[in-house]
């Protein structure tokens, strides 16, 4: 059978299965709470793995392997920062958010931040938060489309425009069908597929080199910059690189699509079990993708886009049927993040902005506008996946992280200071991103 036909068949079967899951759970969305947080009754496996999959978009499978491929050992700080930030969020933030949102019957993170304020003060916080979420997620989702475009372009030779538009259409149909429960179940399936990929890909790549012994030999002959924990930087530049990588973990305290997983958990025991499962998953996936990039550095030489290392290794060491599964894993990473972000955008419009009439119908229309805008950004303003995700991640982490932390620590802060914190966190993130 033709290689492309095998891969296409695998992808089509996989996507039909996900749509079937979404279709089968559609009738369980009776209330707004059901649609946006799964009725707050999800168990530990779904809570932890769907959280992990929602976090780990194309930037994990393609971005982390790509930056490790080009920059070397120093990117280990990124892995440490991500895993450390995630675990701290589960350990300290998750229980507090769960208890506060359950007691106050809150559904969204902006509602959590605005809790305790009234009138125009509450309204201003909700509006500012919603606008930042929609703006940031537009760029975040654009990075997912960029990843899908790279995947389809590299595998089938489709143009980037065709690839992005096709991906946008599929994601919209999929998200339209399912509420939070469907999204969480499909994210869990996709999370297990991503973990499988993160295990098998680096092992096969290292085996192709000649095993760990050969990998260490090649590393010993690599350039000093590639082997350096500071990428060849010294002094303040080295400190900046290390703190910058580690600092990515701070963003976990302010990501609405991840924090909402704490709201949807069934009880505190669920969160305790979920924390362990999520830690295991993160260690497997981020370490695996980092190793893939390091090994790929000694396998592939003529690579114009470092974020295509995943596809190049897949083409070299796997049968087309397995390539189809691995490509499905990349698309899974994209879908599992995009659908969660799209739901957060919908909840911001339907709940935080107070649009109550026909909220689900209107949210789905707005969702289409967000997806279209993201697709156009991906087409008209192409950028590295890692760079685009880092911008959106930093913007939301800076905007919401301090307010979320102050809320769970029960600090008594006036509404104007909270609003200023949200706005300045976002504005400074944008400013620093635009500076040389």
CSV table of C-alpha atoms in Angstrom, one decimal:
chain,number,residue,atom,x,y,z
A,1,UNK,CA,0.0,0.0,0.0
A,2,UNK,CA,1.2,3.5,-0.8
A,3,UNK,CA,2.9,5.2,2.2
A,4,UNK,CA,0.7,8.3,2.1
A,5,UNK,CA,-2.5,6.2,1.9
A,6,UNK,CA,-1.4,4.2,5.0
A,7,UNK,CA,-0.8,7.4,7.0
A,8,UNK,CA,-4.0,9.1,5.8
A,9,UNK,CA,-6.1,6.0,6.6
A,10,UNK,CA,-4.6,5.9,10.2
A,11,UNK,CA,-5.4,9.6,10.7
A,12,UNK,CA,-8.9,9.3,9.3
A,13,UNK,CA,-9.7,6.3,11.5
A,14,UNK,CA,-8.3,8.1,14.6
A,15,UNK,CA,-10.2,11.3,14.0
A,16,UNK,CA,-13.5,9.5,13.4
A,17,UNK,CA,-13.0,7.7,16.7
A,18,UNK,CA,-12.5,11.1,18.5
A,19,UNK,CA,-15.6,12.5,16.9
A,20,UNK,CA,-17.5,9.4,17.9
A,21,UNK,CA,-16.5,10.0,21.5
A,22,UNK,CA,-17.6,13.6,21.3
A,23,UNK,CA,-20.9,12.6,19.7
A,24,UNK,CA,-21.6,10.0,22.4
A,25,UNK,CA,-21.2,12.5,25.3
A,26,UNK,CA,-23.1,15.4,23.8
A,27,UNK,CA,-26.3,14.7,25.6
A,28,UNK,CA,-24.6,14.9,29.0
A,29,UNK,CA,-24.3,18.7,28.6
A,30,UNK,CA,-27.5,19.8,30.3
A,31,UNK,CA,-26.3,22.9,32.2
A,32,UNK,CA,-23.6,25.6,31.7
A,33,UNK,CA,-21.5,23.9,34.4
A,34,UNK,CA,-21.7,20.6,32.5
A,35,UNK,CA,-20.6,22.2,29.3
A,36,UNK,CA,-17.7,24.2,30.6
A,37,UNK,CA,-16.3,22.1,33.6
A,38,UNK,CA,-17.9,18.7,33.1
A,39,UNK,CA,-20.3,19.1,36.0
A,40,UNK,CA,-17.3,19.1,38.4
A,41,UNK,CA,-17.3,15.3,38.6
A,42,UNK,CA,-14.2,14.1,36.8
A,43,UNK,CA,-11.9,11.3,38.2
A,44,UNK,CA,-8.1,11.2,38.6
A,45,UNK,CA,-7.1,9.7,35.3
A,46,UNK,CA,-9.1,12.1,33.2
A,47,UNK,CA,-8.3,15.1,35.4
A,48,UNK,CA,-4.5,14.5,35.3
A,49,UNK,CA,-4.0,13.2,31.7
A,50,UNK,CA,-6.4,15.8,30.1
A,51,UNK,CA,-4.5,18.5,32.1
A,52,UNK,CA,-1.2,17.2,30.8
A,53,UNK,CA,-2.4,16.9,27.2
A,54,UNK,CA,-3.9,20.4,27.3
A,55,UNK,CA,-0.6,21.8,28.5
A,56,UNK,CA,1.5,19.9,26.0
A,57,UNK,CA,0.6,21.1,22.6
A,58,UNK,CA,2.7,21.2,19.4
A,59,UNK,CA,5.2,23.2,21.3
A,60,UNK,CA,6.1,20.0,23.3
A,61,UNK,CA,6.5,17.4,20.6
A,62,UNK,CA,7.8,19.9,18.0
A,63,UNK,CA,9.1,22.9,19.9
A,64,UNK,CA,11.0,21.2,22.7
A,65,UNK,CA,12.6,18.6,20.4
A,66,UNK,CA,13.4,21.4,18.0
A,67,UNK,CA,15.0,23.7,20.5
A,68,UNK,CA,17.0,20.8,22.0
A,69,UNK,CA,18.1,19.9,18.5
A,70,UNK,CA,19.5,23.4,17.8
A,71,UNK,CA,20.6,24.6,21.3
A,72,UNK,CA,21.7,21.5,23.0
A,73,UNK,CA,22.2,20.5,26.7
A,74,UNK,CA,21.3,24.0,28.0
A,75,UNK,CA,17.6,23.3,27.2
A,76,UNK,CA,17.6,20.9,30.1
A,77,UNK,CA,16.8,23.9,32.2
A,78,UNK,CA,13.5,24.2,30.3
A,79,UNK,CA,12.5,20.6,31.2
A,80,UNK,CA,13.4,21.2,34.9
A,81,UNK,CA,11.4,24.5,34.9
A,82,UNK,CA,8.3,23.0,33.3
A,83,UNK,CA,8.2,19.9,35.5
A,84,UNK,CA,8.9,22.0,38.6
A,85,UNK,CA,6.3,24.6,37.8
A,86,UNK,CA,3.7,22.0,37.0
A,87,UNK,CA,4.2,20.0,40.2
A,88,UNK,CA,4.2,23.2,42.4
A,89,UNK,CA,0.9,24.2,40.8
A,90,UNK,CA,-0.7,20.8,41.6
A,91,UNK,CA,0.8,20.8,45.1
A,92,UNK,CA,-0.2,24.3,46.3
A,93,UNK,CA,-2.6,25.9,43.8
A,94,UNK,CA,-4.9,23.0,42.9
A,95,UNK,CA,-6.4,22.2,46.4
A,96,UNK,CA,-7.1,25.9,47.1
A,97,UNK,CA,-8.7,26.6,43.7
A,98,UNK,CA,-10.9,23.5,44.1
A,99,UNK,CA,-12.1,24.4,47.6
A,100,UNK,CA,-12.8,28.1,46.7
A,101,UNK,CA,-14.6,27.4,43.4
A,102,UNK,CA,-16.7,24.6,45.0
A,103,UNK,CA,-17.7,26.7,48.0
A,104,UNK,CA,-18.5,29.8,45.9
A,105,UNK,CA,-19.9,27.7,42.9
A,106,UNK,CA,-17.5,29.4,40.4
A,107,UNK,CA,-16.9,28.0,37.0
A,108,UNK,CA,-14.1,30.2,35.4
A,109,UNK,CA,-10.7,31.6,36.5
A,110,UNK,CA,-11.8,35.2,35.9
A,111,UNK,CA,-14.7,34.5,38.3
A,112,UNK,CA,-12.2,33.3,40.9
A,113,UNK,CA,-10.0,36.4,40.5
A,114,UNK,CA,-13.1,38.7,40.7
A,115,UNK,CA,-14.6,36.9,43.7
A,116,UNK,CA,-15.3,39.2,46.6
A,117,UNK,CA,-15.6,42.3,44.5
A,118,UNK,CA,-18.9,43.8,43.4
A,119,UNK,CA,-20.5,46.2,40.9
A,120,UNK,CA,-18.2,47.9,38.4
A,121,UNK,CA,-15.1,46.7,40.2
A,122,UNK,CA,-16.0,43.1,39.5
A,123,UNK,CA,-17.2,43.9,36.0
A,124,UNK,CA,-13.9,45.6,35.1
A,125,UNK,CA,-11.8,42.7,36.3
A,126,UNK,CA,-14.0,40.2,34.3
A,127,UNK,CA,-13.8,42.3,31.1
A,128,UNK,CA,-10.1,42.8,31.3
A,129,UNK,CA,-9.5,39.1,32.0
A,130,UNK,CA,-11.7,38.0,29.2
A,131,UNK,CA,-10.1,40.3,26.6
A,132,UNK,CA,-6.6,39.1,27.6
A,133,UNK,CA,-7.7,35.5,27.4
A,134,UNK,CA,-9.2,35.9,24.0
A,135,UNK,CA,-6.3,37.8,22.6
A,136,UNK,CA,-3.6,35.5,24.0
A,137,UNK,CA,-5.4,32.3,23.0
A,138,UNK,CA,-5.8,33.6,19.5
A,139,UNK,CA,-2.0,33.5,19.2
A,140,UNK,CA,-1.7,30.3,21.2
A,141,UNK,CA,-4.2,28.6,18.9
A,142,UNK,CA,-2.4,30.0,15.9
A,143,UNK,CA,0.7,28.1,17.1
A,144,UNK,CA,-1.3,24.9,17.0
A,145,UNK,CA,-2.4,25.6,13.5
A,146,UNK,CA,1.3,26.3,12.6
A,147,UNK,CA,2.2,22.8,14.0
A,148,UNK,CA,-0.6,21.2,12.1
A,149,UNK,CA,0.5,23.0,9.0
A,150,UNK,CA,4.1,21.8,9.4
A,151,UNK,CA,2.9,18.2,10.0
A,152,UNK,CA,0.7,18.0,6.9
A,153,UNK,CA,3.1,19.9,4.8
A,154,UNK,CA,6.1,17.8,5.7
A,155,UNK,CA,4.1,14.5,5.3
A,156,UNK,CA,1.9,15.1,2.3
A,157,UNK,CA,3.3,18.1,0.6
A,158,UNK,CA,0.2,20.2,1.1
A,159,UNK,CA,0.8,23.9,1.1
A,160,UNK,CA,0.9,25.6,4.5
A,161,UNK,CA,-2.3,27.6,3.8
A,162,UNK,CA,-4.2,24.4,2.8
A,163,UNK,CA,-2.8,22.5,5.8
A,164,UNK,CA,-3.8,25.3,8.3
A,165,UNK,CA,-7.3,25.8,6.9
A,166,UNK,CA,-7.9,22.1,6.9
A,167,UNK,CA,-6.8,21.8,10.5
A,168,UNK,CA,-8.9,24.8,11.6
A,169,UNK,CA,-12.0,23.3,10.0
A,170,UNK,CA,-11.5,19.9,11.7
A,171,UNK,CA,-10.9,21.5,15.1
A,172,UNK,CA,-14.0,23.6,14.8
A,173,UNK,CA,-16.2,20.7,14.0
A,174,UNK,CA,-14.7,18.6,16.8
A,175,UNK,CA,-15.0,21.4,19.4
A,176,UNK,CA,-18.6,22.2,18.3
A,177,UNK,CA,-19.6,18.6,18.9
A,178,UNK,CA,-18.3,18.2,22.5
A,179,UNK,CA,-18.5,20.1,25.7
A,180,UNK,CA,-15.9,19.8,28.5
A,181,UNK,CA,-16.6,16.2,29.2
A,182,UNK,CA,-16.0,15.1,25.6
A,183,UNK,CA,-12.9,17.3,25.4
A,184,UNK,CA,-11.5,15.8,28.6
A,185,UNK,CA,-12.1,12.2,27.5
A,186,UNK,CA,-10.6,12.8,24.1
A,187,UNK,CA,-7.7,14.7,25.6
A,188,UNK,CA,-7.0,11.8,27.9
A,189,UNK,CA,-6.9,9.4,24.9
A,190,UNK,CA,-4.6,11.8,23.1
A,191,UNK,CA,-2.4,12.2,26.3
A,192,UNK,CA,-1.8,8.5,26.4
A,193,UNK,CA,-0.9,8.5,22.7
A,194,UNK,CA,1.6,11.4,23.3
A,195,UNK,CA,3.2,9.5,26.1
A,196,UNK,CA,3.6,6.5,23.9
A,197,UNK,CA,5.2,8.6,21.3
A,198,UNK,CA,7.6,10.3,23.8
A,199,UNK,CA,8.7,6.8,24.9
A,200,UNK,CA,9.2,5.2,21.5
A,201,UNK,CA,10.6,8.1,19.4
A,202,UNK,CA,13.8,8.9,21.4
A,203,UNK,CA,14.5,5.2,22.0
A,204,UNK,CA,14.3,4.4,18.3
A,205,UNK,CA,16.4,7.5,17.5
A,206,UNK,CA,19.1,6.5,20.0
A,207,UNK,CA,19.0,2.9,18.7
A,208,UNK,CA,19.5,4.2,15.2
A,209,UNK,CA,22.6,6.0,16.3
A,210,UNK,CA,24.0,2.9,17.9
A,211,UNK,CA,22.7,3.0,21.4
A,212,UNK,CA,23.5,5.2,24.4
A,213,UNK,CA,27.2,4.4,24.2
A,214,UNK,CA,27.4,5.9,20.7
A,215,UNK,CA,25.3,8.9,21.8
A,216,UNK,CA,27.7,9.7,24.6
A,217,UNK,CA,30.6,9.4,22.2
A,218,UNK,CA,29.0,11.8,19.8
A,219,UNK,CA,28.2,14.2,22.6
A,220,UNK,CA,31.8,14.1,23.7
A,221,UNK,CA,32.8,15.4,20.2
A,222,UNK,CA,30.1,18.0,20.0
A,223,UNK,CA,30.8,21.7,20.1
A,224,UNK,CA,31.4,23.4,23.5
A,225,UNK,CA,28.3,25.6,23.0
A,226,UNK,CA,26.1,22.5,22.4
A,227,UNK,CA,27.4,20.8,25.6
A,228,UNK,CA,27.3,23.9,27.7
A,229,UNK,CA,24.6,24.3,30.4
A,230,UNK,CA,24.5,28.0,29.5
A,231,UNK,CA,24.7,27.5,25.7
A,232,UNK,CA,28.1,29.2,25.6
A,233,UNK,CA,26.9,32.3,27.5
A,234,UNK,CA,28.8,33.7,30.5
A,235,UNK,CA,27.9,36.1,33.3
A,236,UNK,CA,24.6,37.8,33.2
A,237,UNK,CA,23.7,36.3,29.8
A,238,UNK,CA,24.1,32.8,31.2
A,239,UNK,CA,22.0,33.7,34.2
A,240,UNK,CA,19.4,35.2,32.0
A,241,UNK,CA,19.2,32.1,29.9
A,242,UNK,CA,18.9,29.8,32.9
A,243,UNK,CA,16.4,31.9,34.7
A,244,UNK,CA,14.4,32.4,31.5
A,245,UNK,CA,14.1,28.6,31.0
A,246,UNK,CA,13.3,27.9,34.6
A,247,UNK,CA,10.8,30.8,34.6
A,248,UNK,CA,8.6,29.2,32.1
A,249,UNK,CA,7.4,27.0,35.0
A,250,UNK,CA,6.0,30.1,36.7
A,251,UNK,CA,3.4,30.4,33.9
A,252,UNK,CA,1.5,27.4,35.2
A,253,UNK,CA,0.0,29.6,38.0
A,254,UNK,CA,-1.9,31.8,35.4
A,255,UNK,CA,-3.0,29.5,32.6
A,256,UNK,CA,-6.9,29.4,32.5
A,257,UNK,CA,-7.2,26.3,30.4
A,258,UNK,CA,-5.0,24.3,32.9
A,259,UNK,CA,-6.4,25.8,36.1
A,260,UNK,CA,-9.9,24.9,35.0
A,261,UNK,CA,-8.9,21.3,35.4
A,262,UNK,CA,-8.7,21.8,39.1
A,263,UNK,CA,-12.2,23.2,39.2
A,264,UNK,CA,-13.6,20.1,37.4
A,265,UNK,CA,-12.2,17.5,39.8
A,266,UNK,CA,-14.6,15.4,41.8
A,267,UNK,CA,-13.0,15.8,45.2
A,268,UNK,CA,-9.6,16.5,46.9
A,269,UNK,CA,-8.6,12.8,46.8
A,270,UNK,CA,-9.0,13.0,43.1
A,271,UNK,CA,-6.5,15.9,43.0
A,272,UNK,CA,-4.0,14.0,45.2
A,273,UNK,CA,-4.0,11.0,42.8
A,274,UNK,CA,-4.0,13.3,39.7
A,275,UNK,CA,-0.9,15.1,40.9
A,276,UNK,CA,1.2,11.8,40.9
A,277,UNK,CA,-0.2,10.7,37.5
A,278,UNK,CA,0.5,14.2,36.0
A,279,UNK,CA,4.1,14.2,37.4
A,280,UNK,CA,4.8,10.8,35.8
A,281,UNK,CA,3.4,11.9,32.4
A,282,UNK,CA,5.4,15.2,32.4
A,283,UNK,CA,8.6,13.4,33.2
A,284,UNK,CA,8.1,10.9,30.4
A,285,UNK,CA,7.0,13.4,27.7
A,286,UNK,CA,9.3,16.3,28.3
A,287,UNK,CA,12.4,14.2,29.0
A,288,UNK,CA,11.6,12.1,25.9
A,289,UNK,CA,11.2,15.0,23.6
A,290,UNK,CA,14.4,16.6,25.0
A,291,UNK,CA,16.3,13.4,24.3
A,292,UNK,CA,14.8,13.2,20.8
A,293,UNK,CA,16.2,16.6,20.0
A,294,UNK,CA,19.6,15.8,21.4
A,295,UNK,CA,19.8,12.5,19.5
A,296,UNK,CA,18.4,14.1,16.3
A,297,UNK,CA,21.3,16.6,16.3
A,298,UNK,CA,23.6,13.7,15.4
A,299,UNK,CA,21.2,12.1,12.9
A,300,UNK,CA,20.0,14.9,10.7
A,301,UNK,CA,22.2,17.6,9.2
A,302,UNK,CA,20.2,19.3,6.4
A,303,UNK,CA,17.3,20.7,8.3
A,304,UNK,CA,16.1,24.2,7.5
A,305,UNK,CA,13.4,24.3,10.2
A,306,UNK,CA,14.6,22.7,13.5
A,307,UNK,CA,11.0,22.1,14.6
A,308,UNK,CA,10.7,19.5,11.8
A,309,UNK,CA,13.2,17.1,13.5
A,310,UNK,CA,10.3,15.1,14.8
A,311,UNK,CA,9.0,14.3,11.3
A,312,UNK,CA,12.4,13.7,9.8
A,313,UNK,CA,13.3,11.1,12.4
A,314,UNK,CA,9.8,9.5,12.0
A,315,UNK,CA,10.4,9.2,8.3
A,316,UNK,CA,13.8,7.6,8.7
A,317,UNK,CA,13.2,5.0,11.4
A,318,UNK,CA,9.5,3.9,11.3
A,319,UNK,CA,7.2,2.0,9.0
A,320,UNK,CA,4.4,4.1,7.4
A,321,UNK,CA,1.7,2.6,9.7
A,322,UNK,CA,3.7,3.7,12.7
A,323,UNK,CA,4.3,7.1,11.1
A,324,UNK,CA,0.6,7.5,10.8
A,325,UNK,CA,0.2,6.9,14.6
A,326,UNK,CA,3.1,9.3,15.3
A,327,UNK,CA,1.6,12.0,13.1
A,328,UNK,CA,-1.7,11.4,14.8
A,329,UNK,CA,0.1,12.1,18.1
A,330,UNK,CA,1.2,15.5,16.8
A,331,UNK,CA,-2.3,16.3,15.6
A,332,UNK,CA,-3.5,15.0,19.0
A,333,UNK,CA,-1.2,17.5,20.8
A,334,UNK,CA,-2.6,20.3,18.7
A,335,UNK,CA,-6.3,19.2,19.2
A,336,UNK,CA,-6.0,18.6,22.9
A,337,UNK,CA,-4.7,22.1,23.5
A,338,UNK,CA,-6.8,23.9,21.0
A,339,UNK,CA,-10.1,22.5,22.1
A,340,UNK,CA,-9.4,23.3,25.8
A,341,UNK,CA,-8.4,26.9,24.9
A,342,UNK,CA,-11.4,27.3,22.6
A,343,UNK,CA,-13.7,26.3,25.5
A,344,UNK,CA,-12.0,28.8,27.8
A,345,UNK,CA,-12.7,31.5,25.2
A,346,UNK,CA,-16.3,30.4,25.0
A,347,UNK,CA,-16.7,30.5,28.8
A,348,UNK,CA,-15.1,33.9,29.0
A,349,UNK,CA,-17.7,35.2,26.5
A,350,UNK,CA,-20.7,33.3,27.8
A,351,UNK,CA,-20.1,33.6,31.5
A,352,UNK,CA,-17.5,36.3,32.3
A,353,UNK,CA,-18.9,38.9,29.9
A,354,UNK,CA,-22.4,38.0,31.1
A,355,UNK,CA,-23.9,37.0,27.7
A,356,UNK,CA,-26.6,34.6,29.0
A,357,UNK,CA,-29.1,34.4,26.2
A,358,UNK,CA,-28.4,31.5,23.9
A,359,UNK,CA,-25.0,31.4,25.5
A,360,UNK,CA,-23.9,28.0,24.0
A,361,UNK,CA,-25.1,28.9,20.6
A,362,UNK,CA,-23.4,32.3,20.7
A,363,UNK,CA,-20.2,30.8,22.2
A,364,UNK,CA,-20.0,28.4,19.3
A,365,UNK,CA,-20.3,31.3,16.8
A,366,UNK,CA,-17.6,33.3,18.6
A,367,UNK,CA,-15.5,30.2,18.8
A,368,UNK,CA,-15.6,30.0,15.0
A,369,UNK,CA,-14.4,33.7,14.8
A,370,UNK,CA,-11.5,32.9,17.2
A,371,UNK,CA,-10.5,29.9,15.2
A,372,UNK,CA,-10.6,31.8,11.9
A,373,UNK,CA,-8.6,34.7,13.4
A,374,UNK,CA,-6.0,32.3,14.7
A,375,UNK,CA,-5.8,30.6,11.3
A,376,UNK,CA,-5.3,33.9,9.5
A,377,UNK,CA,-2.5,34.9,12.0
A,378,UNK,CA,-0.8,31.5,11.4
A,379,UNK,CA,-1.0,32.1,7.6
A,380,UNK,CA,-0.2,35.8,7.4
A,381,UNK,CA,2.3,36.2,10.3
A,382,UNK,CA,4.1,32.8,10.4
A,383,UNK,CA,6.5,32.3,13.4
A,384,UNK,CA,8.2,29.6,15.3
A,385,UNK,CA,5.8,27.5,17.3
A,386,UNK,CA,8.0,27.8,20.4
A,387,UNK,CA,8.2,31.6,20.1
A,388,UNK,CA,4.4,32.1,19.7
A,389,UNK,CA,3.5,29.8,22.5
A,390,UNK,CA,6.0,31.4,24.8
A,391,UNK,CA,4.4,34.8,24.1
A,392,UNK,CA,0.9,33.7,24.9
A,393,UNK,CA,2.1,31.6,27.9
A,394,UNK,CA,4.0,34.6,29.3
A,395,UNK,CA,1.2,37.0,28.7
A,396,UNK,CA,-1.4,35.0,30.6
A,397,UNK,CA,1.0,33.8,33.3
A,398,UNK,CA,2.0,37.4,34.0
A,399,UNK,CA,-1.6,38.7,33.9
A,400,UNK,CA,-3.3,36.1,36.0
A,401,UNK,CA,-0.5,34.4,38.0
A,402,UNK,CA,-0.1,37.0,40.7
A,403,UNK,CA,-3.8,37.5,41.2
A,404,UNK,CA,-4.4,33.7,41.5
A,405,UNK,CA,-1.6,33.4,44.0
A,406,UNK,CA,-2.9,36.3,46.1
A,407,UNK,CA,-6.4,34.8,46.0
A,408,UNK,CA,-5.3,31.3,47.3
A,409,UNK,CA,-3.1,33.0,50.0
A,410,UNK,CA,-6.2,35.0,51.0
A,411,UNK,CA,-4.5,38.4,50.7
A,412,UNK,CA,-6.9,41.3,51.1
A,413,UNK,CA,-6.2,43.4,48.0
A,414,UNK,CA,-8.4,46.1,46.7
A,415,UNK,CA,-10.1,45.7,43.3
A,416,UNK,CA,-8.2,48.6,41.6
A,417,UNK,CA,-4.8,47.0,42.5
A,418,UNK,CA,-6.0,43.6,41.1
A,419,UNK,CA,-7.1,45.2,37.9
A,420,UNK,CA,-3.8,47.1,37.6
A,421,UNK,CA,-1.9,43.9,38.2
A,422,UNK,CA,-3.7,42.1,35.5
A,423,UNK,CA,-3.3,44.9,32.9
A,424,UNK,CA,0.3,45.6,33.7
A,425,UNK,CA,1.3,42.0,33.7
A,426,UNK,CA,-0.1,41.6,30.2
A,427,UNK,CA,1.2,44.9,28.9
A,428,UNK,CA,4.8,44.3,30.2
A,429,UNK,CA,4.7,40.8,28.7
A,430,UNK,CA,3.8,42.2,25.3
A,431,UNK,CA,6.4,45.0,25.7
A,432,UNK,CA,9.3,42.7,26.6
A,433,UNK,CA,8.3,40.4,23.7
A,434,UNK,CA,8.5,43.2,21.2
A,435,UNK,CA,11.8,44.5,22.5
A,436,UNK,CA,15.0,43.3,20.6
